[in-house]
């Protein structure tokens, strides 16, 4: 089992749609969770951290479910500019210091 | 704002050359990382360093080495470049104490011919 797994995608949605991505992780002791966004041929950029109680930033909502060991990202009212690859990131096993593990990424394409 | 700077945006090297990729961060972060990213394979960790002169192998260290002589600088070395090392290389840094996210440089696209 991979340490961090994401929905394979691609997700093709119309403008204005609501779309959700899930990401499962294998290390129950993980404490840090993030969603990154990566545009084509660019470096990943932090979209949002994920907190235990869940958190929202405008149209984006992140949730953490420790019991089932997954995090989710919800995007409401999708815009064309949301088209990108979304990467789920989780800190690694104990003893690996600050090592973060990336999921493979989920590609989102928002169409007019 | 954290700044991670990679020395080259694009690089073309010949097979067998020794290649140095440099990365500098300005936030006094203890942890620094080198990833490569290839289509369909996602980001794969090559090496990381959790302090000066300290390093640890990532998932794909073969054919690479690293150097961290100063806290702000983390170098990736391809001892003898090969065509299968053609890739996008991304450097990142992080403060593990605060649990901060990774901050990436803008990447080096290396082509080995």
mmCIF file of C-alpha atoms in Angstrom:
data_model
loop_
_atom_site.group_PDB
_atom_site.id
_atom_site.type_symbol
_atom_site.label_atom_id
_atom_site.label_comp_id
_atom_site.label_asym_id
_atom_site.label_seq_id
_atom_site.Cartn_x
_atom_site.Cartn_y
_atom_site.Cartn_z
ATOM 1 C CA UNK A 1 0.000 0.000 0.000
ATOM 2 C CA UNK A 2 1.307 3.442 -0.886
ATOM 3 C CA UNK A 3 1.889 5.797 2.023
ATOM 4 C CA UNK A 4 -0.298 8.464 0.453
ATOM 5 C CA UNK A 5 -2.907 7.725 -2.208
ATOM 6 C CA UNK A 6 -5.145 10.045 -4.147
ATOM 7 C CA UNK A 7 -8.077 9.738 -6.499
ATOM 8 C CA UNK A 8 -6.465 9.093 -9.872
ATOM 9 C CA UNK A 9 -8.458 11.661 -11.853
ATOM 10 C CA UNK A 10 -8.575 13.432 -14.198
ATOM 11 C CA UNK A 11 -11.653 15.285 -13.064
ATOM 12 C CA UNK A 12 -13.381 17.175 -15.853
ATOM 13 C CA UNK A 13 -16.059 19.512 -14.519
ATOM 14 C CA UNK A 14 -18.049 22.490 -15.830
ATOM 15 C CA UNK A 15 -17.586 25.960 -14.413
ATOM 16 C CA UNK A 16 -19.598 26.449 -11.262
ATOM 17 C CA UNK A 17 -19.517 22.785 -10.267
ATOM 18 C CA UNK A 18 -18.534 21.481 -6.860
ATOM 19 C CA UNK A 19 -15.750 18.924 -6.884
ATOM 20 C CA UNK A 20 -14.180 16.887 -4.100
ATOM 21 C CA UNK A 21 -10.859 15.075 -3.882
ATOM 22 C CA UNK A 22 -9.920 12.466 -1.331
ATOM 23 C CA UNK A 23 -6.537 11.329 -0.138
ATOM 24 C CA UNK A 24 -5.786 8.376 2.149
ATOM 25 C CA UNK A 25 -2.649 7.940 4.229
ATOM 26 C CA UNK A 26 -1.174 4.892 5.912
ATOM 27 C CA UNK A 27 0.640 6.335 8.925
ATOM 28 C CA UNK A 28 -1.825 6.762 11.771
ATOM 29 C CA UNK A 29 0.721 8.920 13.643
ATOM 30 C CA UNK A 30 0.845 11.588 10.918
ATOM 31 C CA UNK A 31 0.350 15.082 12.286
ATOM 32 C CA UNK A 32 0.824 17.433 9.347
ATOM 33 C CA UNK A 33 -1.427 17.557 6.306
ATOM 34 C CA UNK A 34 -1.437 19.893 3.341
ATOM 35 C CA UNK A 35 -2.990 20.433 -0.051
ATOM 36 C CA UNK A 36 -0.775 21.831 -2.788
ATOM 37 C CA UNK A 37 -1.693 23.071 -6.209
ATOM 38 C CA UNK A 38 0.615 22.619 -9.182
ATOM 39 C CA UNK A 39 0.186 24.285 -12.529
ATOM 40 C CA UNK A 40 1.697 22.790 -15.657
ATOM 41 C CA UNK A 41 5.507 23.039 -15.674
ATOM 42 C CA UNK A 42 5.550 25.013 -12.450
ATOM 43 C CA UNK A 43 6.527 24.188 -8.896
ATOM 44 C CA UNK A 44 3.890 23.062 -6.363
ATOM 45 C CA UNK A 45 2.449 25.864 -4.273
ATOM 46 C CA UNK A 46 0.718 25.552 -0.945
ATOM 47 C CA UNK A 47 -3.045 25.775 -1.272
ATOM 48 C CA UNK A 48 -3.921 25.171 2.355
ATOM 49 C CA UNK A 49 -2.932 23.328 5.477
ATOM 50 C CA UNK A 50 -5.465 20.859 6.885
ATOM 51 C CA UNK A 51 -6.407 21.176 10.526
ATOM 52 C CA UNK A 52 -8.071 18.625 12.776
ATOM 53 C CA UNK A 53 -11.309 20.558 12.976
ATOM 54 C CA UNK A 54 -11.427 21.205 9.259
ATOM 55 C CA UNK A 55 -10.836 24.591 7.704
ATOM 56 C CA UNK A 56 -12.132 26.779 4.954
ATOM 57 C CA UNK A 57 -10.533 29.371 2.713
ATOM 58 C CA UNK A 58 -13.035 31.017 0.416
ATOM 59 C CA UNK A 59 -14.327 28.389 -2.001
ATOM 60 C CA UNK A 60 -11.976 25.728 -0.637
ATOM 61 C CA UNK A 61 -12.705 23.465 2.322
ATOM 62 C CA UNK A 62 -10.299 20.908 3.752
ATOM 63 C CA UNK A 63 -11.297 18.108 6.102
ATOM 64 C CA UNK A 64 -9.365 15.559 8.114
ATOM 65 C CA UNK A 65 -10.783 12.203 9.186
ATOM 66 C CA UNK A 66 -8.278 10.571 11.519
ATOM 67 C CA UNK A 67 -10.373 7.482 12.165
ATOM 68 C CA UNK A 68 -10.468 6.580 8.488
ATOM 69 C CA UNK A 69 -7.107 8.167 7.758
ATOM 70 C CA UNK A 70 -8.059 10.430 4.916
ATOM 71 C CA UNK A 71 -8.149 14.082 4.056
ATOM 72 C CA UNK A 72 -10.393 15.769 1.556
ATOM 73 C CA UNK A 73 -10.521 18.956 -0.460
ATOM 74 C CA UNK A 74 -13.793 20.469 -1.608
ATOM 75 C CA UNK A 75 -13.884 23.180 -4.241
ATOM 76 C CA UNK A 76 -17.162 25.049 -4.644
ATOM 77 C CA UNK A 77 -18.186 27.148 -7.632
ATOM 78 C CA UNK A 78 -15.258 25.957 -9.757
ATOM 79 C CA UNK A 79 -13.479 28.530 -11.893
ATOM 80 C CA UNK A 80 -11.493 27.984 -15.077
ATOM 81 C CA UNK A 81 -8.440 29.115 -13.128
ATOM 82 C CA UNK A 82 -8.848 26.183 -10.726
ATOM 83 C CA UNK A 83 -7.602 23.864 -13.472
ATOM 84 C CA UNK A 84 -4.413 22.342 -12.094
ATOM 85 C CA UNK A 85 -3.059 19.255 -10.381
ATOM 86 C CA UNK A 86 -3.844 19.001 -6.677
ATOM 87 C CA UNK A 87 -1.339 17.224 -4.474
ATOM 88 C CA UNK A 88 -2.042 15.795 -1.071
ATOM 89 C CA UNK A 89 0.915 15.881 1.349
ATOM 90 C CA UNK A 90 1.340 14.091 4.673
ATOM 91 C CA UNK A 91 4.277 13.912 7.035
ATOM 92 C CA UNK A 92 6.173 10.638 7.031
ATOM 93 C CA UNK A 93 6.771 7.909 9.544
ATOM 94 C CA UNK A 94 8.206 8.750 12.948
ATOM 95 C CA UNK A 95 11.966 9.071 12.775
ATOM 96 C CA UNK A 96 11.953 10.658 9.370
ATOM 97 C CA UNK A 97 12.217 14.129 10.788
ATOM 98 C CA UNK A 98 10.379 16.643 8.658
ATOM 99 C CA UNK A 99 9.957 14.356 5.662
ATOM 100 C CA UNK A 100 6.713 14.893 3.805
ATOM 101 C CA UNK A 101 5.138 12.338 1.504
ATOM 102 C CA UNK A 102 3.330 13.392 -1.659
ATOM 103 C CA UNK A 103 0.401 11.728 -3.308
ATOM 104 C CA UNK A 104 0.505 11.265 -7.061
ATOM 105 C CA UNK A 105 -1.773 14.209 -7.616
ATOM 106 C CA UNK A 106 -5.237 14.603 -9.066
ATOM 107 C CA UNK A 107 -5.690 16.562 -12.234
ATOM 108 C CA UNK A 108 -8.632 18.932 -12.397
ATOM 109 C CA UNK A 109 -9.873 20.461 -15.615
ATOM 110 C CA UNK A 110 -12.641 23.044 -15.378
ATOM 111 C CA UNK A 111 -14.433 23.635 -18.673
ATOM 112 C CA UNK A 112 -16.522 26.634 -19.749
ATOM 113 C CA UNK B 1 8.001 35.454 2.711
ATOM 114 C CA UNK B 2 10.141 32.356 2.312
ATOM 115 C CA UNK B 3 12.341 32.328 -0.717
ATOM 116 C CA UNK B 4 13.897 29.183 -2.128
ATOM 117 C CA UNK B 5 16.157 29.852 -5.077
ATOM 118 C CA UNK B 6 17.443 27.292 -7.531
ATOM 119 C CA UNK B 7 20.457 28.350 -9.509
ATOM 120 C CA UNK B 8 19.241 27.360 -12.972
ATOM 121 C CA UNK B 9 15.813 27.164 -14.553
ATOM 122 C CA UNK B 10 16.940 25.131 -17.560
ATOM 123 C CA UNK B 11 20.074 23.049 -17.945
ATOM 124 C CA UNK B 12 21.367 20.855 -20.769
ATOM 125 C CA UNK B 13 24.225 18.465 -20.047
ATOM 126 C CA UNK B 14 25.926 15.600 -21.808
ATOM 127 C CA UNK B 15 25.954 11.991 -20.668
ATOM 128 C CA UNK B 16 28.788 11.367 -18.239
ATOM 129 C CA UNK B 17 29.141 14.962 -17.087
ATOM 130 C CA UNK B 18 29.171 15.817 -13.408
ATOM 131 C CA UNK B 19 26.238 18.114 -12.699
ATOM 132 C CA UNK B 20 25.662 20.404 -9.732
ATOM 133 C CA UNK B 21 22.227 21.747 -8.884
ATOM 134 C CA UNK B 22 22.274 24.460 -6.251
ATOM 135 C CA UNK B 23 19.530 25.536 -3.900
ATOM 136 C CA UNK B 24 19.505 28.357 -1.369
ATOM 137 C CA UNK B 25 16.822 29.282 1.169
ATOM 138 C CA UNK B 26 16.622 32.431 3.215
ATOM 139 C CA UNK B 27 14.463 31.373 6.164
ATOM 140 C CA UNK B 28 16.958 29.502 8.315
ATOM 141 C CA UNK B 29 15.022 26.255 7.776
ATOM 142 C CA UNK B 30 16.635 23.132 9.159
ATOM 143 C CA UNK B 31 15.136 20.732 6.619
ATOM 144 C CA UNK B 32 15.896 20.829 2.924
ATOM 145 C CA UNK B 33 14.840 18.422 0.226
ATOM 146 C CA UNK B 34 15.532 17.446 -3.358
ATOM 147 C CA UNK B 35 12.742 15.924 -5.438
ATOM 148 C CA UNK B 36 12.446 14.952 -9.036
ATOM 149 C CA UNK B 37 9.171 14.998 -10.902
ATOM 150 C CA UNK B 38 8.353 12.962 -13.970
ATOM 151 C CA UNK B 39 5.064 12.566 -15.846
ATOM 152 C CA UNK B 40 2.974 9.794 -14.357
ATOM 153 C CA UNK B 41 5.341 9.283 -11.425
ATOM 154 C CA UNK B 42 4.646 12.343 -9.300
ATOM 155 C CA UNK B 43 7.214 13.845 -6.957
ATOM 156 C CA UNK B 44 9.850 11.438 -5.743
ATOM 157 C CA UNK B 45 12.242 12.254 -2.936
ATOM 158 C CA UNK B 46 15.909 11.898 -3.820
ATOM 159 C CA UNK B 47 17.610 13.101 -0.622
ATOM 160 C CA UNK B 48 16.830 15.273 2.311
ATOM 161 C CA UNK B 49 18.865 17.002 4.959
ATOM 162 C CA UNK B 50 17.718 17.779 8.464
ATOM 163 C CA UNK B 51 20.760 19.812 9.470
ATOM 164 C CA UNK B 52 24.147 20.983 8.278
ATOM 165 C CA UNK B 53 26.253 18.031 7.132
ATOM 166 C CA UNK B 54 23.348 15.671 7.891
ATOM 167 C CA UNK B 55 21.614 13.880 5.061
ATOM 168 C CA UNK B 56 19.319 10.981 4.524
ATOM 169 C CA UNK B 57 18.460 9.001 1.428
ATOM 170 C CA UNK B 58 15.033 9.388 0.004
ATOM 171 C CA UNK B 59 13.224 6.963 -2.249
ATOM 172 C CA UNK B 60 15.474 7.199 -5.314
ATOM 173 C CA UNK B 61 19.026 8.186 -4.263
ATOM 174 C CA UNK B 62 20.879 6.067 -6.827
ATOM 175 C CA UNK B 63 23.073 8.126 -9.110
ATOM 176 C CA UNK B 64 22.858 11.191 -6.871
ATOM 177 C CA UNK B 65 24.703 12.657 -3.932
ATOM 178 C CA UNK B 66 24.150 15.801 -1.889
ATOM 179 C CA UNK B 67 26.109 18.332 0.066
ATOM 180 C CA UNK B 68 25.044 20.627 2.879
ATOM 181 C CA UNK B 69 27.971 22.585 4.200
ATOM 182 C CA UNK B 70 25.912 25.601 5.226
ATOM 183 C CA UNK B 71 22.402 25.730 6.569
ATOM 184 C CA UNK B 72 21.030 27.812 3.743
ATOM 185 C CA UNK B 73 22.492 25.808 0.860
ATOM 186 C CA UNK B 74 21.700 22.287 -0.301
ATOM 187 C CA UNK B 75 23.377 20.958 -3.429
ATOM 188 C CA UNK B 76 22.375 17.979 -5.545
ATOM 189 C CA UNK B 77 25.152 16.286 -7.472
ATOM 190 C CA UNK B 78 24.777 13.952 -10.405
ATOM 191 C CA UNK B 79 28.115 12.163 -10.379
ATOM 192 C CA UNK B 80 27.856 10.984 -13.993
ATOM 193 C CA UNK B 81 24.744 12.226 -15.712
ATOM 194 C CA UNK B 82 22.666 9.743 -17.663
ATOM 195 C CA UNK B 83 19.714 10.232 -20.002
ATOM 196 C CA UNK B 84 17.319 8.701 -17.472
ATOM 197 C CA UNK B 85 18.111 11.612 -15.167
ATOM 198 C CA UNK B 86 16.409 14.005 -17.556
ATOM 199 C CA UNK B 87 13.723 15.443 -15.342
ATOM 200 C CA UNK B 88 12.360 18.405 -13.421
ATOM 201 C CA UNK B 89 14.277 18.841 -10.161
ATOM 202 C CA UNK B 90 12.638 20.649 -7.273
ATOM 203 C CA UNK B 91 14.299 21.871 -4.120
ATOM 204 C CA UNK B 92 12.271 22.625 -0.987
ATOM 205 C CA UNK B 93 12.791 23.693 2.588
ATOM 206 C CA UNK B 94 10.779 23.418 5.767
ATOM 207 C CA UNK B 95 10.862 24.222 9.466
ATOM 208 C CA UNK B 96 10.029 20.890 11.142
ATOM 209 C CA UNK B 97 9.632 22.438 14.581
ATOM 210 C CA UNK B 98 6.628 24.519 13.624
ATOM 211 C CA UNK B 99 5.260 21.841 11.293
ATOM 212 C CA UNK B 100 5.332 24.334 8.455
ATOM 213 C CA UNK B 101 4.601 23.282 4.874
ATOM 214 C CA UNK B 102 7.266 22.799 2.240
ATOM 215 C CA UNK B 103 8.388 25.845 0.321
ATOM 216 C CA UNK B 104 9.586 25.054 -3.179
ATOM 217 C CA UNK B 105 12.037 26.651 -5.521
ATOM 218 C CA UNK B 106 10.830 27.172 -9.069
ATOM 219 C CA UNK B 107 12.551 24.058 -10.348
ATOM 220 C CA UNK B 108 15.377 23.132 -12.690
ATOM 221 C CA UNK B 109 14.465 21.360 -15.880
ATOM 222 C CA UNK B 110 17.504 19.214 -16.671
ATOM 223 C CA UNK B 111 18.007 17.560 -20.036
ATOM 224 C CA UNK B 112 20.805 15.023 -20.419
ATOM 225 C CA UNK B 113 21.709 14.259 -24.024
#
